[in-house]
mmCIF file of C-alpha atoms in Angstrom:
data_model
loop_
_atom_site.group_PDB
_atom_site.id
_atom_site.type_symbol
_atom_site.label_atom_id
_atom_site.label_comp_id
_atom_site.label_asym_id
_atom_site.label_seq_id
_atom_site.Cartn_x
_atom_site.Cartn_y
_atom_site.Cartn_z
ATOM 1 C CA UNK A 1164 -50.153 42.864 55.088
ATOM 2 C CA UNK A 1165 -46.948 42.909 57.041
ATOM 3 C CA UNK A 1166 -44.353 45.853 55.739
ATOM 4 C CA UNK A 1167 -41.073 46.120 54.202
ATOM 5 C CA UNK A 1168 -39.025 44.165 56.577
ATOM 6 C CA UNK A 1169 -35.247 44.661 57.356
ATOM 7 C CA UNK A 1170 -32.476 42.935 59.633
ATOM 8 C CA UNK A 1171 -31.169 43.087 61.992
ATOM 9 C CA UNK A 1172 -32.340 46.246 63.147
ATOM 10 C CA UNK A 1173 -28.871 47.183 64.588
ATOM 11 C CA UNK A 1174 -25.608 45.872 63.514
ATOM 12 C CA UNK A 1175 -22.016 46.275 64.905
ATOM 13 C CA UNK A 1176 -18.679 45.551 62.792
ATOM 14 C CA UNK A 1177 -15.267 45.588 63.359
ATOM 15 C CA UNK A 1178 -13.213 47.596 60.287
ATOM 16 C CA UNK A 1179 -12.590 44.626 58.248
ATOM 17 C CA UNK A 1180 -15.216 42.849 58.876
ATOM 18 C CA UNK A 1181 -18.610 42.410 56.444
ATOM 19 C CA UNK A 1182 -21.713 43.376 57.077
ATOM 20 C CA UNK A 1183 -24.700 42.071 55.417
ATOM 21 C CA UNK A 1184 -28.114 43.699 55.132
ATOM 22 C CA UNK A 1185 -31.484 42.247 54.599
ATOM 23 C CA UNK A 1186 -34.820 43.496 52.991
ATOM 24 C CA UNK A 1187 -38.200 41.759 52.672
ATOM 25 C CA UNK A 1188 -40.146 44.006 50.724
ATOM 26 C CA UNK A 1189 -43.750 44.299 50.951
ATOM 27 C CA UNK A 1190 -46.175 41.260 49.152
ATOM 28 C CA UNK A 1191 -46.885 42.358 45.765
ATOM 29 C CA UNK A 1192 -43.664 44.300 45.163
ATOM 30 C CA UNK A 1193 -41.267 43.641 43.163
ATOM 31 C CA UNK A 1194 -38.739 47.159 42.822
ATOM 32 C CA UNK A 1195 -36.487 47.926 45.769
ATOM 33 C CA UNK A 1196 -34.295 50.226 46.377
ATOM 34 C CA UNK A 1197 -31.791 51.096 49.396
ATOM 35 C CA UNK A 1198 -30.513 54.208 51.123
ATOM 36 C CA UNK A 1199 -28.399 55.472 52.907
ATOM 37 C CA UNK A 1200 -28.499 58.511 55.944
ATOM 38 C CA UNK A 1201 -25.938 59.993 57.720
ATOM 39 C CA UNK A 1202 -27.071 61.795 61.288
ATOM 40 C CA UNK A 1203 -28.896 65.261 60.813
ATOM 41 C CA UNK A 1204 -29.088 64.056 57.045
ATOM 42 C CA UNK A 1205 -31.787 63.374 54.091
ATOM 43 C CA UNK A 1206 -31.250 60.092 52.738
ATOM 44 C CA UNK A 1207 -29.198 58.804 50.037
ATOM 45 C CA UNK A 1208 -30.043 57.316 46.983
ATOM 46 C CA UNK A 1209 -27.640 54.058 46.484
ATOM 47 C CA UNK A 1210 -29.134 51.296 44.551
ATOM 48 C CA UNK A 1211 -32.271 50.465 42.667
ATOM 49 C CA UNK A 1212 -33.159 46.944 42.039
ATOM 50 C CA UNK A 1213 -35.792 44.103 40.725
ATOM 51 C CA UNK A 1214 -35.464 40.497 40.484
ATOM 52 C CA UNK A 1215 -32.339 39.343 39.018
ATOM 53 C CA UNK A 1216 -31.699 43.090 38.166
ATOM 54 C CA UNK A 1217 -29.793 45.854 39.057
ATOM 55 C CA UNK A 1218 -31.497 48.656 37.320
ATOM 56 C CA UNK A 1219 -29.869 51.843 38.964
ATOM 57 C CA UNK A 1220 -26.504 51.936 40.860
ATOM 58 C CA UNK A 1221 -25.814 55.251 40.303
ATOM 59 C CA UNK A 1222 -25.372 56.270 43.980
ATOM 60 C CA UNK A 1223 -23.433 53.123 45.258
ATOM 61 C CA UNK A 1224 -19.550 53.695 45.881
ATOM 62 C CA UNK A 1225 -17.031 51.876 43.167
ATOM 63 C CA UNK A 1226 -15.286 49.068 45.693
ATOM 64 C CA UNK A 1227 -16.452 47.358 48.793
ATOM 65 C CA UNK A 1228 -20.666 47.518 48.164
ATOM 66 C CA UNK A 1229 -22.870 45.345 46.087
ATOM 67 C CA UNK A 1230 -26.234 44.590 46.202
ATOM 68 C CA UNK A 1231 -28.552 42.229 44.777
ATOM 69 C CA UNK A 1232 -32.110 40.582 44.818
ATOM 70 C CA UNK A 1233 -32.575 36.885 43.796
ATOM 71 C CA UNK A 1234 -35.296 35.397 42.339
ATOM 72 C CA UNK A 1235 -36.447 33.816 45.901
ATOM 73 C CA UNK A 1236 -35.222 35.207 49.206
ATOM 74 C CA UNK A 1237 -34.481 38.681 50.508
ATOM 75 C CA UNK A 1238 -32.625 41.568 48.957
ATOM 76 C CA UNK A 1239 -29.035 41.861 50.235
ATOM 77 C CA UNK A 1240 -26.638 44.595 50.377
ATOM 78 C CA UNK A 1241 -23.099 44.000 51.094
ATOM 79 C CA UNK A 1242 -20.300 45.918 52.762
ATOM 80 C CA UNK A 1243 -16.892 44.532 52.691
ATOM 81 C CA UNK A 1244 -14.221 45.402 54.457
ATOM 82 C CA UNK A 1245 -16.225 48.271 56.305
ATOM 83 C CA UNK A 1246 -14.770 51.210 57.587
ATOM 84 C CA UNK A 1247 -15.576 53.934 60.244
ATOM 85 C CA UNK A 1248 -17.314 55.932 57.378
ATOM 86 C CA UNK A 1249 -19.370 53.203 56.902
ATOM 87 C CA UNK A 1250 -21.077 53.580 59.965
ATOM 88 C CA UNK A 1251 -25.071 54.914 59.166
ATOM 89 C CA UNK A 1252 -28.615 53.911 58.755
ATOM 90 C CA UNK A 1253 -29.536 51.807 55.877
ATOM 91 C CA UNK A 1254 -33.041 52.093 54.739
ATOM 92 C CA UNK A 1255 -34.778 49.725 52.214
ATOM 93 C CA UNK A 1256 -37.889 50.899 50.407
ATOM 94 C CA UNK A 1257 -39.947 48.794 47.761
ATOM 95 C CA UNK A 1258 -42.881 50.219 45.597
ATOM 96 C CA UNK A 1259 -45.353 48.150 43.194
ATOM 97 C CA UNK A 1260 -44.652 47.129 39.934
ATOM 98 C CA UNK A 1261 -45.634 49.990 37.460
ATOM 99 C CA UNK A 1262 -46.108 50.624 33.980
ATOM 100 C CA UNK A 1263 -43.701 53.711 33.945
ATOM 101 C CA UNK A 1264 -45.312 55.559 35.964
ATOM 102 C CA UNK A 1265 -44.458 56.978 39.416
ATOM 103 C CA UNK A 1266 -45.292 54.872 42.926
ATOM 104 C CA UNK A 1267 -44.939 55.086 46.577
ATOM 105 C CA UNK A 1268 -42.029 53.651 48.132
ATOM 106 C CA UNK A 1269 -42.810 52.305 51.461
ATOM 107 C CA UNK A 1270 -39.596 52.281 53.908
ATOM 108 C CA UNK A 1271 -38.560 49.629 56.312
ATOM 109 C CA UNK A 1272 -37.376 50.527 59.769
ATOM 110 C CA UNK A 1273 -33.678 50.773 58.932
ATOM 111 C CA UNK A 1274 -30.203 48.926 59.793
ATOM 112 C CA UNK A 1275 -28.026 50.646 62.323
ATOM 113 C CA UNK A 1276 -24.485 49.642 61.443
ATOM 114 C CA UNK A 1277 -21.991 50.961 63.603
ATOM 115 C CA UNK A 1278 -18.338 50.250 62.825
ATOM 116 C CA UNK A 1279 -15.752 50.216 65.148
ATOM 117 C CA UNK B 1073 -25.792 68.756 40.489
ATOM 118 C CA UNK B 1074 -29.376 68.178 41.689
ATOM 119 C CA UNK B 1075 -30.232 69.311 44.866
ATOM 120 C CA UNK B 1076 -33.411 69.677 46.779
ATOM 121 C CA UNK B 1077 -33.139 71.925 50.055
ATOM 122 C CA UNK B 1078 -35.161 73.615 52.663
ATOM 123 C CA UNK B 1079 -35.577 76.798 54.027
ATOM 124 C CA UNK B 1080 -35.638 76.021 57.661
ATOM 125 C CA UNK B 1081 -34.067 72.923 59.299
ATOM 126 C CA UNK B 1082 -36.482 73.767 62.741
ATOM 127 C CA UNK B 1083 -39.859 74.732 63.123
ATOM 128 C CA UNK B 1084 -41.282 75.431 66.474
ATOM 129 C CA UNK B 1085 -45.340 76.056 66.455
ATOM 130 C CA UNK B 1086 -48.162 75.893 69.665
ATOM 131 C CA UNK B 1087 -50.646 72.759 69.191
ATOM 132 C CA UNK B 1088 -53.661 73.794 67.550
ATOM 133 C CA UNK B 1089 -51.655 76.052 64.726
ATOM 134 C CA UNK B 1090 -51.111 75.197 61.273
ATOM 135 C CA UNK B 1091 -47.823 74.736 60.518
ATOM 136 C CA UNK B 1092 -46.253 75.034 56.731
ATOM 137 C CA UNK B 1093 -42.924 73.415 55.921
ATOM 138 C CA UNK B 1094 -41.061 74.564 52.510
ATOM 139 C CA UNK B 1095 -38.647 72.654 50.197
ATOM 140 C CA UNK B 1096 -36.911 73.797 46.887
ATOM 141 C CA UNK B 1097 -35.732 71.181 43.937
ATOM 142 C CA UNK B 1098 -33.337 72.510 41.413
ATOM 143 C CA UNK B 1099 -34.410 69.616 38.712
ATOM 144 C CA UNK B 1100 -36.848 71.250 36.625
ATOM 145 C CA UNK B 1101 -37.326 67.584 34.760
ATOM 146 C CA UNK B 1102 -39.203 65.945 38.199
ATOM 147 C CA UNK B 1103 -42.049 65.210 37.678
ATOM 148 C CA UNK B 1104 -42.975 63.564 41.341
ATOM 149 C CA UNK B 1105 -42.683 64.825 44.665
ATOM 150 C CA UNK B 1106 -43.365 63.081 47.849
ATOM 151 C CA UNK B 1107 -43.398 64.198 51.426
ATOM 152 C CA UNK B 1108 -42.419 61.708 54.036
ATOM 153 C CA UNK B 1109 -42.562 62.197 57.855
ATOM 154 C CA UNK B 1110 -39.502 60.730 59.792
ATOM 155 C CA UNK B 1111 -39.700 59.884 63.455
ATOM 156 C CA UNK B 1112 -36.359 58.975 66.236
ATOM 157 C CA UNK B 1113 -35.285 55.498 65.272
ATOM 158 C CA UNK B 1114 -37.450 54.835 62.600
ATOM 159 C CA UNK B 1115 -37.890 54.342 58.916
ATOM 160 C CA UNK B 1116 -39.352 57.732 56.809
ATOM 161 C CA UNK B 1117 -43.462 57.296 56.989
ATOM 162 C CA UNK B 1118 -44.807 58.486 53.336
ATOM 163 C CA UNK B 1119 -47.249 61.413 54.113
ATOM 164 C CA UNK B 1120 -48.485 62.748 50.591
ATOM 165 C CA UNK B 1121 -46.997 62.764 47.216
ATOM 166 C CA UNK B 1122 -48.077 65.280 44.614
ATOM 167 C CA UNK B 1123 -47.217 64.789 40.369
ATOM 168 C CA UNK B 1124 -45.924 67.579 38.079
ATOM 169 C CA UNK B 1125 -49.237 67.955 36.130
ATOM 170 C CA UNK B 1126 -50.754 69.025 39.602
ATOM 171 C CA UNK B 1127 -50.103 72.284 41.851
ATOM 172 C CA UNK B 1128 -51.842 71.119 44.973
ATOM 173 C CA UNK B 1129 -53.618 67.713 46.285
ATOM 174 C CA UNK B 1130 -54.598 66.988 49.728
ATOM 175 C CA UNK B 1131 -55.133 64.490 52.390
ATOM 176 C CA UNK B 1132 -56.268 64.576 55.827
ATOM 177 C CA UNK B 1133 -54.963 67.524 57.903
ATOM 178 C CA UNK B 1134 -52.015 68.037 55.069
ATOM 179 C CA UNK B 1135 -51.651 69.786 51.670
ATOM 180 C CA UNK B 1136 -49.150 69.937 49.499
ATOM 181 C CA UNK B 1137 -48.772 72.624 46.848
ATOM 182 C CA UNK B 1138 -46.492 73.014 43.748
ATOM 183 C CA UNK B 1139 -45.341 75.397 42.369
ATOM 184 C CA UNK B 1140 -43.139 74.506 39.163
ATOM 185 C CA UNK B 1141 -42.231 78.186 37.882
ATOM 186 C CA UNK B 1142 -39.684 79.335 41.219
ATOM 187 C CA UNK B 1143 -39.516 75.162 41.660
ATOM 188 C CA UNK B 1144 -41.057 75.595 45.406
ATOM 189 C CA UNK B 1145 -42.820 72.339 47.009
ATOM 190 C CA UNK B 1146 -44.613 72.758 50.649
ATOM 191 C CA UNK B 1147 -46.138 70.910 52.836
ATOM 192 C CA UNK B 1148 -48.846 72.357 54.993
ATOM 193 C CA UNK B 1149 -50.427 70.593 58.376
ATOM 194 C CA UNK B 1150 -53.498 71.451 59.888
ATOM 195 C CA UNK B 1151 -54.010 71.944 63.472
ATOM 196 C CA UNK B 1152 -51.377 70.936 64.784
ATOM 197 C CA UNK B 1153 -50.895 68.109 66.931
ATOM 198 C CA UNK B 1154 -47.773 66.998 68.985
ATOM 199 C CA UNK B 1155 -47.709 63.646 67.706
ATOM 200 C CA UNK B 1156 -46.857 65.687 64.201
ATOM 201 C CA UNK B 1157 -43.426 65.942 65.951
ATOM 202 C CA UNK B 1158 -40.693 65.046 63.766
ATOM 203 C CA UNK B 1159 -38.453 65.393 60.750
ATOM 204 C CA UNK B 1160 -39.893 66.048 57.225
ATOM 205 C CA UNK B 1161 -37.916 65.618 54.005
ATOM 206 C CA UNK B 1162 -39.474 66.328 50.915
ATOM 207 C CA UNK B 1163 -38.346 64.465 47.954
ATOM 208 C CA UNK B 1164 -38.086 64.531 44.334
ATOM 209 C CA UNK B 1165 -37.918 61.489 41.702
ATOM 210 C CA UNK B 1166 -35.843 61.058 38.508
ATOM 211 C CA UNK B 1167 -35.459 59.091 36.011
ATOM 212 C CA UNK B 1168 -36.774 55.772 36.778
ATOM 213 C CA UNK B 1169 -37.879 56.337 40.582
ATOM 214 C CA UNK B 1170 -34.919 57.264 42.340
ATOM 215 C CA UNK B 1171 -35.435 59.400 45.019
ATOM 216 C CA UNK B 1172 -33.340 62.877 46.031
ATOM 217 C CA UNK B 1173 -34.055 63.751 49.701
ATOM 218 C CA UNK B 1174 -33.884 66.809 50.494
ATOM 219 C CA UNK B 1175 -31.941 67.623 54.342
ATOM 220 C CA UNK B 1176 -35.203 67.691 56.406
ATOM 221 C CA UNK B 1177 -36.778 70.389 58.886
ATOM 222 C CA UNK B 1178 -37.679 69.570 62.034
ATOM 223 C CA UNK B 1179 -41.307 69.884 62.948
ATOM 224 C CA UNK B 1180 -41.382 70.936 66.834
ATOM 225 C CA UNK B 1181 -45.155 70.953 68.387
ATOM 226 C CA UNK B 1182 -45.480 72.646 72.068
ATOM 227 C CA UNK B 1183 -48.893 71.404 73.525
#
């Protein structure tokens, strides 16, 4: 049972440019949710999502980021426009689908953007 | 606003010891708690996870204990080993799963 899956693995941008981020989560699981960590930092909460749905955005900045996860395919999370402060590890995580309840959530590797 | 912090960003033991890492949450409304281990380069590796309606579950080599009066979580390793090198982050949900990470101590094992 192959895990959550993200790519590429490491990605570098120009400011200006868009970067797009990719997350297979694991068979079976249909919540996701992405992060984001600074160096020397916990992770931050940014988006929670399931099919067709954006349940939680709470933690993704107002302009320049969206996310979403279609019906078939990968989730996708979208930086436009990216700046220097952009520049972190993204980190996908997907859990089960639950009646309410608490579950894991199982991280991919990460995506490395570096901005430049 | 919520917060969940540690005590001490490094920890240095020998192999062989225990080792005990702490974390403190300032939401008194989570009611789950996970630890996850995070090596170099790579993605945070779940490690236990503990509910509000418990004070202290374990796993192989690790416990974690509760305790929701002082809002104190920690994380406790047997023996040891070097390949327990790395950075733990405790973590708290709310609301509907979202995770708050705490800033992670760094687990440093001398053979």
């Amino acid at each position: 049972n192959a895990g959550v899956m993200q790519n590429p693995r490491h990605l570098v941008r120009r400011r200006g440019q868009e970067a797009r981020l990719r997350c297979s989560p694991m068979k079976g699981h249909s919540h996701v949710y992405w992060y984001r960590q600074l160096p020397e930092e916990g992770l931050k909460f940014m988006v929670y999502l399931q099919k067709e749905n954006i349940i939680d955005e709470s933690g993704m900045p107002k302009e320049r980021f969206s996310a979403e996860f279609p019906k078939e395919g990968p989730s996708i999370l979208r930086i436009q426009q990216v700046v220097r402060g952009d520049s972190a590890a993204y980190f996908c995580a997907s859990s089960p689908r639950t009646s309410g309840g608490n579950a894991e959530q199982y991280f991919g590797p990460g995506t490395r953007l570096t901005v430049t | 606003g919520e917060s969940v912090g540690l005590h001490l960003p490094t920890l240095s033991v020998q192999e062989g010891d225990n080792s005990i890492i702490n974390c403190a949450y300032s939401n008194s409304a989570s009611d789950y708690f996970i630890w996850y281990k995070q090596e170099s380069g790579k993605g945070p590796q779940f490690i236990i996870d503990i509910r509000s309606n418990m004070d202290k579950r374990q796993g192989q080599r690790v416990t974690v204990l509760l305790n929701k009066t002082v809002k104190h979580l920690s994380l406790q390793i047997a023996a040891t080993q070097p390949g327990d090198s790395a950075v733990y982050f405790c973590a708290e949900s709310t609301g509907f799963q979202k995770l708050v990470f705490g800033t992670g101590t760094r687990l440093l094992v001398s053979p």
